Amino acid sequence: DSGVTQTPKHLITATGQRVTLRCSPRSGDLSVYWYQQSLDQGLQFLIQYYNGEERAKGNILERFSAQQFPDLHSELNLSSLELGDSALYFCASSSQSNSGNTIYFGEGSWLTVV
Amino acid sequence: QKEVEQDPGPLSVPEGAIVSLNCTYSNSAFQYFMWYRQYSRKGPELLMYTYSSGNKEDGRFTAQVDKSSKYISLFIRDSQPSDSATYLCAMSAAGQNFVFGPGTRLSVLP
Protein backbone atom coordinates (compact mmCIF):
# COMPACT_ATOMS: atom_id res chain seq x y z
CA ASP A 1 0.00 0.00 0.00
CA SER A 2 1.61 3.25 -1.20
CA GLY A 3 -0.55 5.44 1.04
CA VAL A 4 -2.03 7.29 -1.93
CA THR A 5 -5.79 6.82 -2.14
CA GLN A 6 -7.85 7.27 -5.26
CA THR A 7 -11.59 7.11 -5.78
CA PRO A 8 -13.53 5.83 -7.58
CA LYS A 9 -11.63 2.74 -8.69
CA HIS A 10 -13.84 2.20 -11.72
CA LEU A 11 -16.42 4.28 -13.49
CA ILE A 12 -18.33 4.04 -16.72
CA THR A 13 -19.89 7.12 -18.24
CA ALA A 14 -21.29 8.34 -21.54
CA THR A 15 -19.72 10.66 -24.06
CA GLY A 16 -20.30 14.32 -23.30
CA GLN A 17 -20.51 13.75 -19.58
CA ARG A 18 -18.33 15.11 -16.79
CA VAL A 19 -16.59 13.15 -14.02
CA THR A 20 -14.47 14.01 -11.02
CA LEU A 21 -11.62 11.83 -9.80
CA ARG A 22 -10.40 12.23 -6.26
CA CYS A 23 -6.97 11.69 -4.71
CA SER A 24 -5.64 11.78 -1.18
CA PRO A 25 -1.84 11.96 -1.05
CA ARG A 26 0.41 10.18 1.42
CA SER A 27 0.45 11.72 4.84
CA GLY A 28 2.87 14.66 4.80
CA ASP A 29 3.25 14.85 1.03
CA LEU A 30 2.62 18.30 -0.38
CA SER A 31 2.92 17.50 -4.09
CA VAL A 32 0.22 15.76 -6.10
CA TYR A 33 0.62 14.61 -9.69
CA TRP A 34 -1.93 13.33 -12.18
CA TYR A 35 -1.05 10.91 -14.97
CA GLN A 36 -3.06 9.30 -17.74
CA GLN A 37 -2.31 5.83 -19.04
CA SER A 38 -4.21 4.55 -22.06
CA LEU A 39 -4.31 0.85 -22.90
CA ASP A 40 -0.77 -0.50 -23.25
CA GLN A 41 0.63 3.02 -23.32
CA GLY A 42 3.14 4.80 -21.13
CA LEU A 43 2.38 7.27 -18.39
CA GLN A 44 1.38 10.70 -19.69
CA PHE A 45 1.96 13.50 -17.21
CA LEU A 46 -1.02 15.80 -16.90
CA ILE A 47 -0.45 18.24 -14.06
CA GLN A 48 1.27 18.79 -10.71
CA TYR A 49 0.16 20.73 -7.66
CA TYR A 50 2.27 21.70 -4.69
CA ASN A 51 0.60 22.84 -1.49
CA GLY A 52 -2.45 24.10 -3.35
CA GLU A 53 -0.71 25.78 -6.24
CA GLU A 54 -0.26 24.54 -9.78
CA ARG A 55 3.44 23.78 -10.23
CA ALA A 56 3.78 22.09 -13.62
CA LYS A 57 1.56 21.31 -16.54
CA GLY A 58 1.94 18.51 -19.06
CA ASN A 59 -0.24 17.43 -21.93
CA ILE A 60 -3.51 18.19 -20.20
CA LEU A 61 -6.47 18.92 -22.43
CA GLU A 62 -8.45 22.11 -21.97
CA ARG A 63 -11.49 19.94 -21.15
CA PHE A 64 -9.61 18.69 -18.09
CA SER A 65 -8.89 20.68 -14.96
CA ALA A 66 -7.55 19.96 -11.52
CA GLN A 67 -7.17 21.55 -8.14
CA GLN A 68 -5.60 20.84 -4.78
CA PHE A 69 -7.51 21.76 -1.67
CA PRO A 70 -6.23 23.11 1.69
CA ASP A 71 -6.34 19.60 3.16
CA LEU A 72 -4.03 18.60 0.24
CA HIS A 73 -6.43 16.23 -1.45
CA SER A 74 -6.79 16.80 -5.16
CA GLU A 75 -9.49 16.41 -7.76
CA LEU A 76 -9.20 15.94 -11.50
CA ASN A 77 -12.23 17.07 -13.45
CA LEU A 78 -12.82 15.63 -16.90
CA SER A 79 -15.59 17.21 -18.98
CA SER A 80 -17.16 16.77 -22.41
CA LEU A 81 -15.84 13.25 -22.33
CA GLU A 82 -14.88 11.49 -25.53
CA LEU A 83 -14.30 7.80 -26.24
CA GLY A 84 -10.57 8.49 -26.40
CA ASP A 85 -10.55 9.65 -22.79
CA SER A 86 -11.03 6.06 -21.67
CA ALA A 87 -7.89 5.31 -19.67
CA LEU A 88 -6.42 4.69 -16.26
CA TYR A 89 -5.87 7.91 -14.36
CA PHE A 90 -3.22 7.79 -11.69
CA CYS A 91 -2.57 10.16 -8.88
CA ALA A 92 0.87 10.24 -7.27
CA SER A 93 2.41 12.20 -4.46
CA SER A 94 5.85 13.22 -3.26
CA SER A 95 7.15 15.15 -0.32
CA GLN A 96 9.16 17.76 -2.15
CA SER A 97 8.09 20.39 -4.64
CA ASN A 98 11.30 20.23 -6.65
CA SER A 99 10.92 16.54 -7.51
CA GLY A 100 14.16 15.85 -5.71
CA ASN A 101 12.68 12.84 -4.05
CA THR A 102 10.63 9.93 -5.20
CA ILE A 103 7.01 9.61 -6.19
CA TYR A 104 4.37 7.16 -5.00
CA PHE A 105 1.34 6.13 -7.03
CA GLY A 106 -2.19 5.29 -6.13
CA GLU A 107 -4.00 2.31 -7.64
CA GLY A 108 -5.70 4.44 -10.26
CA SER A 109 -9.19 5.26 -11.43
CA TRP A 110 -10.25 3.26 -14.45
CA LEU A 111 -12.48 5.40 -16.66
CA THR A 112 -14.51 3.91 -19.48
CA VAL A 113 -16.38 6.28 -21.76
CA VAL A 114 -19.13 4.64 -23.83
CA GLN B 1 15.81 12.02 -29.19
CA LYS B 2 13.52 11.20 -26.30
CA GLU B 3 14.67 12.26 -22.86
CA VAL B 4 14.46 8.67 -21.54
CA GLU B 5 14.66 5.61 -23.75
CA GLN B 6 13.71 2.09 -22.73
CA ASP B 7 13.29 -1.06 -24.80
CA PRO B 8 9.56 -1.87 -24.66
CA GLY B 9 10.09 -5.60 -25.04
CA PRO B 10 8.35 -7.90 -24.55
CA LEU B 11 11.15 -9.77 -22.84
CA SER B 12 10.55 -13.45 -22.09
CA VAL B 13 12.87 -15.43 -19.84
CA PRO B 14 12.68 -18.82 -18.13
CA GLU B 15 12.11 -19.01 -14.41
CA GLY B 16 15.35 -18.65 -12.47
CA ALA B 17 17.08 -16.52 -15.10
CA ILE B 18 18.86 -13.26 -14.40
CA VAL B 19 16.98 -10.38 -15.98
CA SER B 20 18.63 -7.15 -17.08
CA LEU B 21 16.47 -4.11 -17.76
CA ASN B 22 17.97 -0.86 -18.98
CA CYS B 23 17.27 2.79 -19.65
CA THR B 24 19.31 5.49 -21.28
CA TYR B 25 18.77 9.19 -20.85
CA SER B 26 19.98 12.45 -22.31
CA ASN B 27 19.61 14.97 -19.47
CA SER B 28 22.90 15.09 -17.54
CA ALA B 29 21.16 16.96 -14.71
CA PHE B 30 19.24 13.86 -13.58
CA GLN B 31 20.31 12.85 -10.08
CA TYR B 32 17.44 10.71 -8.78
CA PHE B 33 16.73 7.37 -10.40
CA MET B 34 13.84 5.02 -9.75
CA TRP B 35 12.50 1.70 -10.95
CA TYR B 36 8.81 0.86 -10.74
CA ARG B 37 6.98 -2.40 -11.30
CA GLN B 38 3.50 -2.22 -12.74
CA TYR B 39 1.15 -5.18 -12.93
CA SER B 40 -1.61 -5.00 -15.48
CA ARG B 41 -4.19 -2.35 -14.60
CA LYS B 42 -2.49 -1.57 -11.30
CA GLY B 43 -0.59 1.44 -10.02
CA PRO B 44 3.21 1.53 -10.48
CA GLU B 45 4.96 0.26 -7.38
CA LEU B 46 8.31 1.71 -6.36
CA LEU B 47 11.01 -0.99 -6.40
CA MET B 48 14.31 0.85 -6.17
CA TYR B 49 15.43 4.42 -5.58
CA THR B 50 19.00 5.57 -6.17
CA TYR B 51 20.62 8.93 -5.80
CA SER B 52 23.47 9.75 -8.19
CA SER B 53 25.80 6.99 -9.37
CA GLY B 54 26.47 3.58 -7.90
CA ASN B 55 24.75 0.34 -7.07
CA LYS B 56 21.95 -0.50 -4.70
CA GLU B 57 20.79 -3.96 -3.76
CA ASP B 58 17.50 -5.07 -2.23
CA GLY B 59 16.88 -8.80 -2.09
CA ARG B 60 16.82 -10.17 -5.62
CA PHE B 61 16.93 -6.68 -7.14
CA THR B 62 20.02 -4.61 -7.94
CA ALA B 63 19.91 -1.12 -9.41
CA GLN B 64 22.93 0.39 -11.11
CA VAL B 65 23.47 3.96 -12.23
CA ASP B 66 26.27 5.02 -14.55
CA LYS B 67 25.96 8.78 -14.91
CA SER B 68 29.02 9.02 -17.15
CA SER B 69 27.25 6.85 -19.71
CA LYS B 70 23.77 8.13 -18.87
CA TYR B 71 22.69 4.54 -18.39
CA ILE B 72 20.76 2.82 -15.62
CA SER B 73 20.01 -0.85 -15.09
CA LEU B 74 17.83 -3.08 -12.97
CA PHE B 75 18.90 -6.68 -12.43
CA ILE B 76 16.53 -9.33 -11.15
CA ARG B 77 18.15 -12.53 -9.88
CA ASP B 78 16.37 -15.88 -9.70
CA SER B 79 13.41 -14.47 -11.60
CA GLN B 80 9.97 -15.79 -10.71
CA PRO B 81 6.69 -15.91 -12.65
CA SER B 82 5.40 -13.34 -10.16
CA ASP B 83 7.99 -10.91 -11.54
CA SER B 84 6.05 -10.82 -14.82
CA ALA B 85 5.04 -7.17 -15.15
CA THR B 86 5.99 -3.94 -16.87
CA TYR B 87 9.07 -2.23 -15.45
CA LEU B 88 9.30 1.53 -15.68
CA CYS B 89 12.41 3.58 -15.11
CA ALA B 90 12.03 7.15 -13.90
CA MET B 91 14.40 9.95 -13.14
CA SER B 92 14.43 13.53 -12.00
CA ALA B 93 16.63 16.46 -11.11
CA ALA B 94 16.23 19.13 -8.47
CA GLY B 95 13.65 21.61 -9.64
CA GLN B 96 12.55 19.42 -12.52
CA ASN B 97 9.68 17.07 -12.94
CA PHE B 98 9.85 13.28 -13.06
CA VAL B 99 10.45 11.70 -16.46
CA PHE B 100 9.35 8.12 -17.07
CA GLY B 101 10.50 5.61 -19.63
CA PRO B 102 7.79 3.83 -21.66
CA GLY B 103 8.33 0.59 -19.73
CA THR B 104 9.62 -2.89 -20.57
CA ARG B 105 7.14 -5.76 -20.46
CA LEU B 106 8.70 -8.82 -18.83
CA SER B 107 7.35 -12.36 -18.88
CA VAL B 108 8.96 -15.01 -16.70
CA LEU B 109 7.95 -18.42 -17.92
CA PRO B 110 7.57 -21.30 -15.44
PDB file of N, CA and C in Angstrom, chain B residues 36-97:
ATOM      1  N   TYR B  36      10.153   1.216 -11.183  1.00  0.00           N
ATOM      2  CA  TYR B  36       8.814   0.859 -10.742  1.00  0.00           C
ATOM      3  C   TYR B  36       8.391  -0.440 -11.432  1.00  0.00           C
ATOM      4  N   ARG B  37       7.596  -1.212 -10.738  1.00  0.00           N
ATOM      5  CA  ARG B  37       6.976  -2.402 -11.304  1.00  0.00           C
ATOM      6  C   ARG B  37       5.483  -2.133 -11.394  1.00  0.00           C
ATOM      7  N   GLN B  38       4.929  -2.440 -12.553  1.00  0.00           N
ATOM      8  CA  GLN B  38       3.501  -2.224 -12.740  1.00  0.00           C
ATOM      9  C   GLN B  38       2.854  -3.498 -13.269  1.00  0.00           C
ATOM     10  N   TYR B  39       1.973  -4.068 -12.467  1.00  0.00           N
ATOM     11  CA  TYR B  39       1.153  -5.179 -12.929  1.00  0.00           C
ATOM     12  C   TYR B  39      -0.005  -4.608 -13.732  1.00  0.00           C
ATOM     13  N   SER B  40      -0.576  -5.455 -14.571  1.00  0.00           N
ATOM     14  CA  SER B  40      -1.613  -4.997 -15.483  1.00  0.00           C
ATOM     15  C   SER B  40      -2.760  -4.319 -14.734  1.00  0.00           C
ATOM     16  N   ARG B  41      -3.072  -3.114 -15.146  1.00  0.00           N
ATOM     17  CA  ARG B  41      -4.194  -2.352 -14.602  1.00  0.00           C
ATOM     18  C   ARG B  41      -4.020  -1.984 -13.133  1.00  0.00           C
ATOM     19  N   LYS B  42      -2.766  -1.970 -12.674  1.00  0.00           N
ATOM     20  CA  LYS B  42      -2.494  -1.575 -11.295  1.00  0.00           C
ATOM     21  C   LYS B  42      -1.589  -0.351 -11.291  1.00  0.00           C
ATOM     22  N   GLY B  43      -1.463   0.293 -10.131  1.00  0.00           N
ATOM     23  CA  GLY B  43      -0.585   1.437 -10.019  1.00  0.00           C
ATOM     24  C   GLY B  43       0.876   1.030  -9.992  1.00  0.00           C
ATOM     25  N   PRO B  44       1.763   1.831 -10.562  1.00  0.00           N
ATOM     26  CA  PRO B  44       3.206   1.533 -10.482  1.00  0.00           C
ATOM     27  C   PRO B  44       3.656   1.491  -9.023  1.00  0.00           C
ATOM     28  N   GLU B  45       4.466   0.480  -8.728  1.00  0.00           N
ATOM     29  CA  GLU B  45       4.963   0.259  -7.375  1.00  0.00           C
ATOM     30  C   GLU B  45       6.459   0.525  -7.354  1.00  0.00           C
ATOM     31  N   LEU B  46       6.894   1.378  -6.443  1.00  0.00           N
ATOM     32  CA  LEU B  46       8.315   1.709  -6.358  1.00  0.00           C
ATOM     33  C   LEU B  46       9.120   0.485  -5.913  1.00  0.00           C
ATOM     34  N   LEU B  47      10.126   0.130  -6.722  1.00  0.00           N
ATOM     35  CA  LEU B  47      11.013  -0.989  -6.400  1.00  0.00           C
ATOM     36  C   LEU B  47      12.341  -0.508  -5.831  1.00  0.00           C
ATOM     37  N   MET B  48      12.971   0.422  -6.541  1.00  0.00           N
ATOM     38  CA  MET B  48      14.314   0.855  -6.171  1.00  0.00           C
ATOM     39  C   MET B  48      14.426   2.359  -6.371  1.00  0.00           C
ATOM     40  N   TYR B  49      15.175   2.986  -5.494  1.00  0.00           N
ATOM     41  CA  TYR B  49      15.435   4.422  -5.579  1.00  0.00           C
ATOM     42  C   TYR B  49      16.915   4.637  -5.339  1.00  0.00           C
ATOM     43  N   THR B  50      17.565   5.334  -6.262  1.00  0.00           N
ATOM     44  CA  THR B  50      19.004   5.566  -6.170  1.00  0.00           C
ATOM     45  C   THR B  50      19.287   7.028  -6.397  1.00  0.00           C
ATOM     46  N   TYR B  51      20.175   7.552  -5.602  1.00  0.00           N
ATOM     47  CA  TYR B  51      20.617   8.934  -5.796  1.00  0.00           C
ATOM     48  C   TYR B  51      22.016   8.915  -6.391  1.00  0.00           C
ATOM     49  N   SER B  52      22.189   9.622  -7.494  1.00  0.00           N
ATOM     50  CA  SER B  52      23.467   9.747  -8.187  1.00  0.00           C
ATOM     51  C   SER B  52      23.966   8.385  -8.671  1.00  0.00           C
ATOM     52  N   SER B  53      25.242   8.216  -8.807  1.00  0.00           N
ATOM     53  CA  SER B  53      25.800   6.986  -9.374  1.00  0.00           C
ATOM     54  C   SER B  53      25.970   5.906  -8.321  1.00  0.00           C
ATOM     55  N   GLY B  54      26.172   4.674  -8.811  1.00  0.00           N
ATOM     56  CA  GLY B  54      26.469   3.582  -7.903  1.00  0.00           C
ATOM     57  C   GLY B  54      25.461   2.471  -7.998  1.00  0.00           C
ATOM     58  N   ASN B  55      25.612   1.520  -7.110  1.00  0.00           N
ATOM     59  CA  ASN B  55      24.749   0.339  -7.070  1.00  0.00           C
ATOM     60  C   ASN B  55      23.927   0.342  -5.792  1.00  0.00           C
ATOM     61  N   LYS B  56      22.773  -0.294  -5.876  1.00  0.00           N
ATOM     62  CA  LYS B  56      21.947  -0.501  -4.702  1.00  0.00           C
ATOM     63  C   LYS B  56      21.299  -1.858  -4.806  1.00  0.00           C
ATOM     64  N   GLU B  57      21.324  -2.614  -3.735  1.00  0.00           N
ATOM     65  CA  GLU B  57      20.786  -3.963  -3.759  1.00  0.00           C
ATOM     66  C   GLU B  57      19.669  -4.086  -2.733  1.00  0.00           C
ATOM     67  N   ASP B  58      18.610  -4.808  -3.139  1.00  0.00           N
ATOM     68  CA  ASP B  58      17.500  -5.068  -2.227  1.00  0.00           C
ATOM     69  C   ASP B  58      16.939  -6.443  -2.577  1.00  0.00           C
ATOM     70  N   GLY B  59      17.347  -7.434  -1.814  1.00  0.00           N
ATOM     71  CA  GLY B  59      16.881  -8.797  -2.086  1.00  0.00           C
ATOM     72  C   GLY B  59      17.369  -9.274  -3.440  1.00  0.00           C
ATOM     73  N   ARG B  60      16.440  -9.659  -4.299  1.00  0.00           N
ATOM     74  CA  ARG B  60      16.819 -10.167  -5.623  1.00  0.00           C
ATOM     75  C   ARG B  60      17.043  -9.051  -6.640  1.00  0.00           C
ATOM     76  N   PHE B  61      16.841  -7.814  -6.226  1.00  0.00           N
ATOM     77  CA  PHE B  61      16.926  -6.678  -7.144  1.00  0.00           C
ATOM     78  C   PHE B  61      18.196  -5.867  -6.895  1.00  0.00           C
ATOM     79  N   THR B  62      18.857  -5.494  -8.003  1.00  0.00           N
ATOM     80  CA  THR B  62      20.016  -4.609  -7.937  1.00  0.00           C
ATOM     81  C   THR B  62      19.834  -3.510  -8.965  1.00  0.00           C
ATOM     82  N   ALA B  63      19.985  -2.270  -8.510  1.00  0.00           N
ATOM     83  CA  ALA B  63      19.913  -1.118  -9.408  1.00  0.00           C
ATOM     84  C   ALA B  63      21.307  -0.546  -9.573  1.00  0.00           C
ATOM     85  N   GLN B  64      21.643  -0.223 -10.813  1.00  0.00           N
ATOM     86  CA  GLN B  64      22.929   0.387 -11.111  1.00  0.00           C
ATOM     87  C   GLN B  64      22.717   1.684 -11.867  1.00  0.00           C
ATOM     88  N   VAL B  65      23.517   2.681 -11.535  1.00  0.00           N
ATOM     89  CA  VAL B  65      23.468   3.959 -12.230  1.00  0.00           C
ATOM     90  C   VAL B  65      24.875   4.301 -12.695  1.00  0.00           C
ATOM     91  N   ASP B  66      25.010   4.574 -13.972  1.00  0.00           N
ATOM     92  CA  ASP B  66      26.271   5.023 -14.551  1.00  0.00           C
ATOM     93  C   ASP B  66      26.017   6.390 -15.180  1.00  0.00           C
ATOM     94  N   LYS B  67      26.273   7.435 -14.420  1.00  0.00           N
ATOM     95  CA  LYS B  67      25.964   8.778 -14.909  1.00  0.00           C
ATOM     96  C   LYS B  67      26.886   9.175 -16.050  1.00  0.00           C
ATOM     97  N   SER B  68      28.097   8.641 -16.076  1.00  0.00           N
ATOM     98  CA  SER B  68      29.025   9.020 -17.148  1.00  0.00           C
ATOM     99  C   SER B  68      28.512   8.532 -18.495  1.00  0.00           C
ATOM    100  N   SER B  69      27.817   7.394 -18.484  1.00  0.00           N
ATOM    101  CA  SER B  69      27.254   6.849 -19.714  1.00  0.00           C
ATOM    102  C   SER B  69      25.781   7.176 -19.876  1.00  0.00           C
ATOM    103  N   LYS B  70      25.200   7.822 -18.882  1.00  0.00           N
ATOM    104  CA  LYS B  70      23.769   8.132 -18.868  1.00  0.00           C
ATOM    105  C   LYS B  70      22.956   6.844 -19.086  1.00  0.00           C
ATOM    106  N   TYR B  71      23.205   5.890 -18.200  1.00  0.00           N
ATOM    107  CA  TYR B  71      22.688   4.538 -18.387  1.00  0.00           C
ATOM    108  C   TYR B  71      22.342   3.981 -17.016  1.00  0.00           C
ATOM    109  N   ILE B  72      21.110   3.460 -16.871  1.00  0.00           N
ATOM    110  CA  ILE B  72      20.757   2.819 -15.616  1.00  0.00           C
ATOM    111  C   ILE B  72      20.238   1.422 -15.901  1.00  0.00           C
ATOM    112  N   SER B  73      20.408   0.543 -14.921  1.00  0.00           N
ATOM    113  CA  SER B  73      20.011  -0.846 -15.089  1.00  0.00           C
ATOM    114  C   SER B  73      19.312  -1.353 -13.843  1.00  0.00           C
ATOM    115  N   LEU B  74      18.446  -2.328 -14.062  1.00  0.00           N
ATOM    116  CA  LEU B  74      17.835  -3.084 -12.970  1.00  0.00           C
ATOM    117  C   LEU B  74      18.067  -4.555 -13.264  1.00  0.00           C
ATOM    118  N   PHE B  75      18.673  -5.251 -12.301  1.00  0.00           N
ATOM    119  CA  PHE B  75      18.899  -6.678 -12.429  1.00  0.00           C
ATOM    120  C   PHE B  75      17.972  -7.418 -11.472  1.00  0.00           C
ATOM    121  N   ILE B  76      17.374  -8.476 -11.983  1.00  0.00           N
ATOM    122  CA  ILE B  76      16.530  -9.332 -11.152  1.00  0.00           C
ATOM    123  C   ILE B  76      17.151 -10.717 -11.163  1.00  0.00           C
ATOM    124  N   ARG B  77      17.562 -11.178  -9.990  1.00  0.00           N
ATOM    125  CA  ARG B  77      18.149 -12.525  -9.885  1.00  0.00           C
ATOM    126  C   ARG B  77      17.052 -13.530  -9.578  1.00  0.00           C
ATOM    127  N   ASP B  78      17.298 -14.778  -9.990  1.00  0.00           N
ATOM    128  CA  ASP B  78      16.375 -15.877  -9.698  1.00  0.00           C
ATOM    129  C   ASP B  78      14.931 -15.437 -10.001  1.00  0.00           C
ATOM    130  N   SER B  79      14.714 -15.021 -11.230  1.00  0.00           N
ATOM    131  CA  SER B  79      13.412 -14.473 -11.599  1.00  0.00           C
ATOM    132  C   SER B  79      12.296 -15.497 -11.398  1.00  0.00           C
ATOM    133  N   GLN B  80      11.147 -14.988 -11.013  1.00  0.00           N
ATOM    134  CA  GLN B  80       9.969 -15.793 -10.711  1.00  0.00           C
ATOM    135  C   GLN B  80       8.812 -15.388 -11.619  1.00  0.00           C
ATOM    136  N   PRO B  81       7.875 -16.298 -11.855  1.00  0.00           N
ATOM    137  CA  PRO B  81       6.693 -15.912 -12.653  1.00  0.00           C
ATOM    138  C   PRO B  81       5.979 -14.683 -12.081  1.00  0.00           C
ATOM    139  N   SER B  82       6.048 -14.503 -10.777  1.00  0.00           N
ATOM    140  CA  SER B  82       5.402 -13.338 -10.163  1.00  0.00           C
ATOM    141  C   SER B  82       6.111 -12.025 -10.497  1.00  0.00           C
ATOM    142  N   ASP B  83       7.298 -12.115 -11.091  1.00  0.00           N
ATOM    143  CA  ASP B  83       7.995 -10.907 -11.545  1.00  0.00           C
ATOM    144  C   ASP B  83       7.474 -10.424 -12.893  1.00  0.00           C
ATOM    145  N   SER B  84       6.614 -11.203 -13.522  1.00  0.00           N
ATOM    146  CA  SER B  84       6.050 -10.816 -14.823  1.00  0.00           C
ATOM    147  C   SER B  84       5.225  -9.551 -14.652  1.00  0.00           C
ATOM    148  N   ALA B  85       5.654  -8.493 -15.299  1.00  0.00           N
ATOM    149  CA  ALA B  85       5.042  -7.174 -15.150  1.00  0.00           C
ATOM    150  C   ALA B  85       5.723  -6.232 -16.132  1.00  0.00           C
ATOM    151  N   THR B  86       5.293  -4.988 -16.123  1.00  0.00           N
ATOM    152  CA  THR B  86       5.988  -3.944 -16.872  1.00  0.00           C
ATOM    153  C   THR B  86       6.861  -3.160 -15.904  1.00  0.00           C
ATOM    154  N   TYR B  87       8.105  -2.941 -16.296  1.00  0.00           N
ATOM    155  CA  TYR B  87       9.066  -2.234 -15.448  1.00  0.00           C
ATOM    156  C   TYR B  87       9.347  -0.862 -16.054  1.00  0.00           C
ATOM    157  N   LEU B  88       9.131   0.149 -15.244  1.00  0.00           N
ATOM    158  CA  LEU B  88       9.305   1.529 -15.677  1.00  0.00           C
ATOM    159  C   LEU B  88      10.511   2.133 -14.979  1.00  0.00           C
ATOM    160  N   CYS B  89      11.376   2.780 -15.754  1.00  0.00           N
ATOM    161  CA  CYS B  89      12.408   3.577 -15.114  1.00  0.00           C
ATOM    162  C   CYS B  89      11.897   5.010 -15.028  1.00  0.00           C
ATOM    163  N   ALA B  90      12.406   5.747 -14.063  1.00  0.00           N
ATOM    164  CA  ALA B  90      12.030   7.146 -13.897  1.00  0.00           C
ATOM    165  C   ALA B  90      13.214   7.899 -13.331  1.00  0.00           C
ATOM    166  N   MET B  91      13.288   9.155 -13.632  1.00  0.00           N
ATOM    167  CA  MET B  91      14.402   9.953 -13.142  1.00  0.00           C
ATOM    168  C   MET B  91      13.981  11.400 -13.003  1.00  0.00           C
ATOM    169  N   SER B  92      14.747  12.130 -12.197  1.00  0.00           N
ATOM    170  CA  SER B  92      14.430  13.534 -11.996  1.00  0.00           C
ATOM    171  C   SER B  92      15.680  14.270 -11.538  1.00  0.00           C
ATOM    172  N   ALA B  93      15.580  15.580 -11.608  1.00  0.00           N
ATOM    173  CA  ALA B  93      16.630  16.456 -11.107  1.00  0.00           C
ATOM    174  C   ALA B  93      15.971  17.489 -10.209  1.00  0.00           C
ATOM    175  N   ALA B  94      16.763  18.102  -9.356  1.00  0.00           N
ATOM    176  CA  ALA B  94      16.234  19.129  -8.469  1.00  0.00           C
ATOM    177  C   ALA B  94      15.569  20.223  -9.295  1.00  0.00           C
ATOM    178  N   GLY B  95      14.351  20.550  -8.934  1.00  0.00           N
ATOM    179  CA  GLY B  95      13.647  21.608  -9.638  1.00  0.00           C
ATOM    180  C   GLY B  95      12.990  21.171 -10.935  1.00  0.00           C
ATOM    181  N   GLN B  96      13.142  19.905 -11.280  1.00  0.00           N
ATOM    182  CA  GLN B  96      12.552  19.421 -12.520  1.00  0.00           C
ATOM    183  C   GLN B  96      11.569  18.308 -12.212  1.00  0.00           C
ATOM    184  N   ASN B  97      10.699  18.076 -13.152  1.00  0.00           N
ATOM    185  CA  ASN B  97       9.678  17.067 -12.940  1.00  0.00           C
ATOM    186  C   ASN B  97      10.223  15.666 -13.230  1.00  0.00           C
TER     187      ASN B  97
END
